[in-house]
PDB file of C-alpha atoms in Angstrom:
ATOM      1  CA  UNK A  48      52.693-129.083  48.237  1.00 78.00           C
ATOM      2  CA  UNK A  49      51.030-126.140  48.575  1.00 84.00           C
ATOM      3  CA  UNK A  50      51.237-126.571  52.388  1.00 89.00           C
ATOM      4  CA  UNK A  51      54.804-126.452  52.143  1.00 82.00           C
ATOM      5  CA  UNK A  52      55.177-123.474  49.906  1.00 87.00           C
ATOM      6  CA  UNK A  53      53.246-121.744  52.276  1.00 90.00           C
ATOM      7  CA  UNK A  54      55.410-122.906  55.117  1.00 90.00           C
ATOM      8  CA  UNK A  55      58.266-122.192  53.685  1.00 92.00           C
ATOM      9  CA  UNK A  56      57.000-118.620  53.031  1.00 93.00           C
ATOM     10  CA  UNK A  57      56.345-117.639  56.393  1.00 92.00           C
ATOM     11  CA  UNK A  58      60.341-118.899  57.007  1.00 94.00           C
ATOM     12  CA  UNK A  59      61.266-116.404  55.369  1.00 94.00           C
ATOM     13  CA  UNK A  60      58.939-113.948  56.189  1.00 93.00           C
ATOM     14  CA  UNK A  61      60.277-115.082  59.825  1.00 92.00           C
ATOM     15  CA  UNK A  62      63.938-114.538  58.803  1.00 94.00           C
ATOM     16  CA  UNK A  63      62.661-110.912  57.204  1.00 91.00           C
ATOM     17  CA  UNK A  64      61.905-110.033  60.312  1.00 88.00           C
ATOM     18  CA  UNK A  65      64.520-111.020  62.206  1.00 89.00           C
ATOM     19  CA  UNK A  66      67.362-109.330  60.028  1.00 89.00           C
ATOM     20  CA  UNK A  67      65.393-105.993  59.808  1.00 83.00           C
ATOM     21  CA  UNK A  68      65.540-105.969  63.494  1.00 80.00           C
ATOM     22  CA  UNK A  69      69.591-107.187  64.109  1.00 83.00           C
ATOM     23  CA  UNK A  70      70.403-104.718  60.873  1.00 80.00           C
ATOM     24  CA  UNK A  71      67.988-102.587  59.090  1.00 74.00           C
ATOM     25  CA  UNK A  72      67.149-102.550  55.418  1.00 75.00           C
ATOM     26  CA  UNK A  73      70.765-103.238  54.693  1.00 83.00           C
ATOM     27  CA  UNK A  74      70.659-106.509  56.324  1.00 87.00           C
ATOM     28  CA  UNK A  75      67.514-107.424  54.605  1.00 87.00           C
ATOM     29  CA  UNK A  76      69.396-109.430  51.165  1.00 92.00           C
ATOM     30  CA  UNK A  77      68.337-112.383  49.540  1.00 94.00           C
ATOM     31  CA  UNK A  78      71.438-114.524  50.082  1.00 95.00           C
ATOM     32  CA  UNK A  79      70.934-113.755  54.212  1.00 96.00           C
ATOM     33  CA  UNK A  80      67.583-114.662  53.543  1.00 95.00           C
ATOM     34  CA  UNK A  81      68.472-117.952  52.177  1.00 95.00           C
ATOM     35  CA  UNK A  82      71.169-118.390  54.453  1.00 95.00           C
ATOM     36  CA  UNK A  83      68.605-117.430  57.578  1.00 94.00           C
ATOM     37  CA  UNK A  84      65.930-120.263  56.303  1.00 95.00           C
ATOM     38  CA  UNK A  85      68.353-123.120  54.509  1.00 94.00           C
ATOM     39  CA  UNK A  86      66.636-122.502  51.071  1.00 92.00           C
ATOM     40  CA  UNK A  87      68.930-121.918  48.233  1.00 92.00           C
ATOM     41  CA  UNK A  88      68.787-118.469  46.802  1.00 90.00           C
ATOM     42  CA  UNK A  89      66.967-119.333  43.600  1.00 91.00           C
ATOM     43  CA  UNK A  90      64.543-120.479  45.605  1.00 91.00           C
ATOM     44  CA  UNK A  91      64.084-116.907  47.861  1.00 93.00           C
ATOM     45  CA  UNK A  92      63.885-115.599  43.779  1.00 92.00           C
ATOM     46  CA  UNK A  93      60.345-117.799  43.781  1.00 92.00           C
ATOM     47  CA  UNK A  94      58.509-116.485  46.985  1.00 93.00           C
ATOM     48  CA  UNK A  95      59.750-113.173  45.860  1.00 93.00           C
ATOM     49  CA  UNK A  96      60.774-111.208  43.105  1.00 91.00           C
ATOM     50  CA  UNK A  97      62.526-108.209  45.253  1.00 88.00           C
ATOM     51  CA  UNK A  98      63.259-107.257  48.639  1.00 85.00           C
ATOM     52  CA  UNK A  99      60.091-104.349  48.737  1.00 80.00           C
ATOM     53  CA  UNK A 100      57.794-107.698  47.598  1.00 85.00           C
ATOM     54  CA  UNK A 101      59.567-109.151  50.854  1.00 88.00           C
ATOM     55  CA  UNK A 102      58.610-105.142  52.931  1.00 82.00           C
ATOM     56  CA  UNK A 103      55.043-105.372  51.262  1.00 81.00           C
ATOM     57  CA  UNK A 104      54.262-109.223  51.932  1.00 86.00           C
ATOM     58  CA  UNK A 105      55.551-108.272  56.293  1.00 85.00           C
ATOM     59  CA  UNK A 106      53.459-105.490  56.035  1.00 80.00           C
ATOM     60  CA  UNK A 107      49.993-107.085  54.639  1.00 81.00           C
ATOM     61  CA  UNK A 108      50.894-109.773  57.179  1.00 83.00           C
ATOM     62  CA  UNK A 109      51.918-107.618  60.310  1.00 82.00           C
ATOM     63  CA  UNK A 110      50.391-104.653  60.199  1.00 81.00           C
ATOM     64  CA  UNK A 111      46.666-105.985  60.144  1.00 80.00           C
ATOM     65  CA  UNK A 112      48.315-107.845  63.302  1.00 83.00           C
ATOM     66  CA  UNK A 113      49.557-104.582  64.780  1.00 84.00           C
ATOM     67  CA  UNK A 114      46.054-102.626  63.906  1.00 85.00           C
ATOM     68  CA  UNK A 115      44.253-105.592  65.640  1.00 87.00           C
ATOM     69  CA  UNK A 116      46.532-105.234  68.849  1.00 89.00           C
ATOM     70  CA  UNK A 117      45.909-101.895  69.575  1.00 90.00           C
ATOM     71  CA  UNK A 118      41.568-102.504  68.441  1.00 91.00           C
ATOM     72  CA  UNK A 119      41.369-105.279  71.169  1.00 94.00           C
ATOM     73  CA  UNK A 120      43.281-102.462  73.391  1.00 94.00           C
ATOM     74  CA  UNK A 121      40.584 -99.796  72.130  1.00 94.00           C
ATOM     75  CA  UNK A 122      37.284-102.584  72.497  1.00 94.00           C
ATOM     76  CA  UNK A 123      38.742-103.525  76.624  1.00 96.00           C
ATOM     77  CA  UNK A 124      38.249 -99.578  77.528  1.00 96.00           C
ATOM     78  CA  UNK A 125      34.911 -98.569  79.193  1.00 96.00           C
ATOM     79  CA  UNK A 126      35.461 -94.865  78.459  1.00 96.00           C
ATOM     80  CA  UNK A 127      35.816 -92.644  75.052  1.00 95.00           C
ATOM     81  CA  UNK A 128      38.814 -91.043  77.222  1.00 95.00           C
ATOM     82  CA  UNK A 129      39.992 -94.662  78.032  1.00 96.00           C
ATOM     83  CA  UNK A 130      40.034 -95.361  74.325  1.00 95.00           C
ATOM     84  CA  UNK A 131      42.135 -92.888  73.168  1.00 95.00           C
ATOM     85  CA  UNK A 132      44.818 -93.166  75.660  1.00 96.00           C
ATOM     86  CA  UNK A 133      44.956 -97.345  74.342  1.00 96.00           C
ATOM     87  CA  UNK A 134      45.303 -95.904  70.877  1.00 94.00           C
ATOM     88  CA  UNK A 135      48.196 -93.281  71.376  1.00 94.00           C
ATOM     89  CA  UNK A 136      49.724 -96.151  74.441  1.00 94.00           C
ATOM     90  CA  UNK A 137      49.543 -99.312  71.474  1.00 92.00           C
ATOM     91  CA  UNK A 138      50.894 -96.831  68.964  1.00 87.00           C
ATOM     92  CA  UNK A 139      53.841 -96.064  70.815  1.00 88.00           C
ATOM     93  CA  UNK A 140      54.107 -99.216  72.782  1.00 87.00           C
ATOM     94  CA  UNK A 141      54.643-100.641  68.523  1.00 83.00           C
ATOM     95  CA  UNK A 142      56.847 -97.800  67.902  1.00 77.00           C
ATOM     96  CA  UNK A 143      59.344 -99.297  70.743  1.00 75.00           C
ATOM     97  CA  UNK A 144      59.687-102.949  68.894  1.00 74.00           C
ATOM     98  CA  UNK A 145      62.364-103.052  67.019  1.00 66.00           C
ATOM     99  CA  UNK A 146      60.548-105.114  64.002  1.00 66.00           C
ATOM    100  CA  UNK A 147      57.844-102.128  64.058  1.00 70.00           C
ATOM    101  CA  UNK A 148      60.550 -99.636  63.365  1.00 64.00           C
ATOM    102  CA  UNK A 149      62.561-101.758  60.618  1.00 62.00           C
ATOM    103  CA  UNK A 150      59.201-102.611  58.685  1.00 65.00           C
ATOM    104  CA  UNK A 151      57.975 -99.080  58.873  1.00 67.00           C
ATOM    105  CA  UNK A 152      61.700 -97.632  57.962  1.00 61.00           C
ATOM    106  CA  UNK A 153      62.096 -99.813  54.716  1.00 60.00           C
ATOM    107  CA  UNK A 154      58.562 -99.582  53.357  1.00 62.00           C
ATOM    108  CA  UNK A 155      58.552 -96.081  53.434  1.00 64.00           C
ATOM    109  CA  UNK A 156      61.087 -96.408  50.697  1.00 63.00           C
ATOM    110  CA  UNK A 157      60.733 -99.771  49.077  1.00 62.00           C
ATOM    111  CA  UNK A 158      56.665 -99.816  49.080  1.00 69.00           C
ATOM    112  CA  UNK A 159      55.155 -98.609  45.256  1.00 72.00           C
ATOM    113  CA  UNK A 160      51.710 -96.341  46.576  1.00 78.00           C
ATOM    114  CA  UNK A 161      49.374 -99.250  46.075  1.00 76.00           C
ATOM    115  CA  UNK A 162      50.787-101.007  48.905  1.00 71.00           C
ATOM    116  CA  UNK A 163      50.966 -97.739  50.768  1.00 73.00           C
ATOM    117  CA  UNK A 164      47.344 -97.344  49.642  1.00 78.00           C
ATOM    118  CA  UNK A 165      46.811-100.977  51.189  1.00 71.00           C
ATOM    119  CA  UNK A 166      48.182 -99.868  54.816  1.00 71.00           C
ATOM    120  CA  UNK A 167      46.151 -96.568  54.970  1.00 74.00           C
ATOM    121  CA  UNK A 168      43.505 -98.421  54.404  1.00 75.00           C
ATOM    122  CA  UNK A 169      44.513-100.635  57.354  1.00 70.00           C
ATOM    123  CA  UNK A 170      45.007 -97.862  59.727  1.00 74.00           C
ATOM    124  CA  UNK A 171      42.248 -96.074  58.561  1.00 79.00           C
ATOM    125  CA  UNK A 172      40.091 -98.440  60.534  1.00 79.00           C
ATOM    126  CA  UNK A 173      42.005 -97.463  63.839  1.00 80.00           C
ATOM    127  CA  UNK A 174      41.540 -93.854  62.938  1.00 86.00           C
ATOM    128  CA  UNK A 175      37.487 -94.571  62.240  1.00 88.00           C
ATOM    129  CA  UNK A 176      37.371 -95.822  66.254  1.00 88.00           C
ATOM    130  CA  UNK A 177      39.172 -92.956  67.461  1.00 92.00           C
ATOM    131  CA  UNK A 178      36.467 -90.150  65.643  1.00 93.00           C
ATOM    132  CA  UNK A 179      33.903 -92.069  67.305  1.00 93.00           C
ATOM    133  CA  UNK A 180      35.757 -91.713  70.363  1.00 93.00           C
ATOM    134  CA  UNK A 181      36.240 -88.063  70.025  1.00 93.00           C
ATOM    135  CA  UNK A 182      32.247 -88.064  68.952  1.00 94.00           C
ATOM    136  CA  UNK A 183      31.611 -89.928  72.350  1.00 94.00           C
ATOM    137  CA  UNK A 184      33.509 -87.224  74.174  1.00 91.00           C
ATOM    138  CA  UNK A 185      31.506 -84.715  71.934  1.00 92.00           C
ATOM    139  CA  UNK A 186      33.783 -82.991  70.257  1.00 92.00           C
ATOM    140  CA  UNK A 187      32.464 -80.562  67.645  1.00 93.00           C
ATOM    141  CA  UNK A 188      35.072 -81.593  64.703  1.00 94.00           C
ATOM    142  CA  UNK A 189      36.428 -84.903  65.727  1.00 94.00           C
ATOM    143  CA  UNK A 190      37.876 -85.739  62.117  1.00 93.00           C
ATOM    144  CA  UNK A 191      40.261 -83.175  62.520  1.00 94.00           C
ATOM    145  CA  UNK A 192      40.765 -83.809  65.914  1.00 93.00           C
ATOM    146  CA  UNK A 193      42.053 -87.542  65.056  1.00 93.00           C
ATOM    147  CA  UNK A 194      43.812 -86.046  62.277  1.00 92.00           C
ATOM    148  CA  UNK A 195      46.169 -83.918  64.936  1.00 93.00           C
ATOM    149  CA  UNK A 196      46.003 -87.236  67.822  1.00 93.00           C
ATOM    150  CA  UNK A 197      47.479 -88.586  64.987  1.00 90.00           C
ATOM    151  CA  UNK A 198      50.319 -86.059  64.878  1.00 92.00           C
ATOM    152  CA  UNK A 199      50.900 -85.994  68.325  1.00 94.00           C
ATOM    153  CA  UNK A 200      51.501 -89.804  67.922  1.00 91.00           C
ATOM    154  CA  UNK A 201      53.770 -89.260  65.213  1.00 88.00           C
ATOM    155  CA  UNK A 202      55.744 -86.761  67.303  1.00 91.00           C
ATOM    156  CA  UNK A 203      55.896 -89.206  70.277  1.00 91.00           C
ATOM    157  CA  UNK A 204      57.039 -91.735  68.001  1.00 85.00           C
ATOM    158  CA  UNK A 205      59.885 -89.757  66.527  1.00 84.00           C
ATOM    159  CA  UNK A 206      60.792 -89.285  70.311  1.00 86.00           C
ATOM    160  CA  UNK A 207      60.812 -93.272  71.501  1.00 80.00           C
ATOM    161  CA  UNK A 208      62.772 -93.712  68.004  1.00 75.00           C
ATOM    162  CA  UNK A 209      65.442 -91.004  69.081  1.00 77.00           C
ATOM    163  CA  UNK A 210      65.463 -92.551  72.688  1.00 73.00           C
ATOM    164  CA  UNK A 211      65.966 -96.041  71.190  1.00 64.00           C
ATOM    165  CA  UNK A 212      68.713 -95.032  68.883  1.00 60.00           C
ATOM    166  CA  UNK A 213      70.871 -93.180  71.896  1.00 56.00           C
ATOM    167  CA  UNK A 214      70.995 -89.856  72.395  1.00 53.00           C
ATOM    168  CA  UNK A 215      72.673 -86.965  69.726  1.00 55.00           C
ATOM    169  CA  UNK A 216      73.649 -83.560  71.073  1.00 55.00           C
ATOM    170  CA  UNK A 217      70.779 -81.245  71.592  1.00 56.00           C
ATOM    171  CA  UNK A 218      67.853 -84.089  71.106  1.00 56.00           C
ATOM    172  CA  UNK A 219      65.645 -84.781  74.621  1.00 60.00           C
ATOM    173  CA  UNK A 220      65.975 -88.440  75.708  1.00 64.00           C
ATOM    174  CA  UNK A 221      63.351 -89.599  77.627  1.00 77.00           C
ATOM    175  CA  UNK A 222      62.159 -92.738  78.849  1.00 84.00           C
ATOM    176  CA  UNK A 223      59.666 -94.247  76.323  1.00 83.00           C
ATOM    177  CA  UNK A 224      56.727 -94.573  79.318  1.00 88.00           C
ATOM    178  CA  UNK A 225      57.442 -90.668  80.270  1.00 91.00           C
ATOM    179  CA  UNK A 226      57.152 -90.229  76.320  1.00 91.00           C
ATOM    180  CA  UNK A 227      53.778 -91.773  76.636  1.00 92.00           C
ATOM    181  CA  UNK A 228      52.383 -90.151  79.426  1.00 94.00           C
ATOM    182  CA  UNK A 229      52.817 -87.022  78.151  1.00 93.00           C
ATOM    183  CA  UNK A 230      51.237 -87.205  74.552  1.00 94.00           C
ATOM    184  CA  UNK A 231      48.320 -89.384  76.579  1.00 94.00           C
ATOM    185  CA  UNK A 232      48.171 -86.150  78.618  1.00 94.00           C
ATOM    186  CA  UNK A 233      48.550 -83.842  75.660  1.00 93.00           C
ATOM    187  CA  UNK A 234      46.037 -85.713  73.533  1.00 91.00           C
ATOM    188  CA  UNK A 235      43.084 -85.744  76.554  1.00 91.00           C
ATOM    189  CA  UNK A 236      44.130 -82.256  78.167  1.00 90.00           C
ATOM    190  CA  UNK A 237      45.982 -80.186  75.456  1.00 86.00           C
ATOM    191  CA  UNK A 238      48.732 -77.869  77.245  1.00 76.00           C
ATOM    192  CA  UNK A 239      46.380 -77.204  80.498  1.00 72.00           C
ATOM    193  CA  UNK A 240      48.113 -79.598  82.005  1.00 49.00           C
ATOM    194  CA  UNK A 241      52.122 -79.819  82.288  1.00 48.00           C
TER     195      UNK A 241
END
């Protein structure tokens, strides 16, 4: 029984993330959920008790997934240099998947701050590899140096989202690899280098 409860779970887990990628947050109902896995909606009610326990339960699932991804990217580097440029690349290469973006859209409004607490904590084990990184490369203050990588990942990110959503008068479209290559470039060789 509890086999299939479990199973059953990660149907609609499944079916989560497949209508958060075909339609956003709006998509993600509990009737499409039930439609998506054959279960009848009372039964969606039982697994969970609103659609941010749905966001939450994708992201304690995913996003150790996702952090683990870009650690095995980190751990196949030889160099501290090496390192970095997997952590902004797997950032952004996430950033382009449309599940990334829908799971990271909704639970920044449907998540209470314990499970935001919960996915800091997460990340913060990426952020812990790249200070030792920027230690390796001996940097004087490499907490606040992986507190601005971090920003110049967020930036790039907000670029391959504007890129993937089309282009809007007055926004740069690029392609997501030349979005890449430059905040690798910015992140090892500041604005030295154009």
């Amino acid at each position: 029984m509890a086999e299939h409860r479990q199973l059953q779970r990660a149907a609609l887990l499944d079916a989560a993330r497949t209508l958060l990628t075909e339609g956003g947050m709006e998509a993600l109902t509990f009737p499409a959920l039930a439609a998506r896995t054959g279960l009848a909606r009372s039964s969606v009610y039982e697994y969970f008790r609103s659609r941010a326990a749905v966001v939450e339960a994708l992201c304690e699932v995913d996003f150790p997934l996702w952090a683990a991804e870009i650690e095995a990217g980190m751990g196949s580097c030889d160099t501290a240099a090496e390192r970095i440029e997997a952590y902004v690349r797997g950032q952004l290469a996430l950033a382009a998947d449309p599940r990334h973006r829908a799971v990271v859209a909704i639970s920044a409004l449907e998540l209470d701050e314990a499970a935001r607490e919960r996915i800091r904590a997460a990340h913060g084990k990426l952020v812990g590899l790249v200070v030792q990184a920027l230690e390796d490369l001996g940097h004087e203050r490499p907490r606040l140096a992986a507190a601005l990588l971090q920003g110049i990942v967020e930036a790039a990110v907000r670029q391959v989202e504007q890129t993937a959503g089309g282009s809007r008068p007055g926004c740069l479209v690029e392609r997501p690899e030349a979005i890449a290559d430059a905040a690798v470039a910015l992140a090892l060789h500041g604005l030295d280098r154009p």
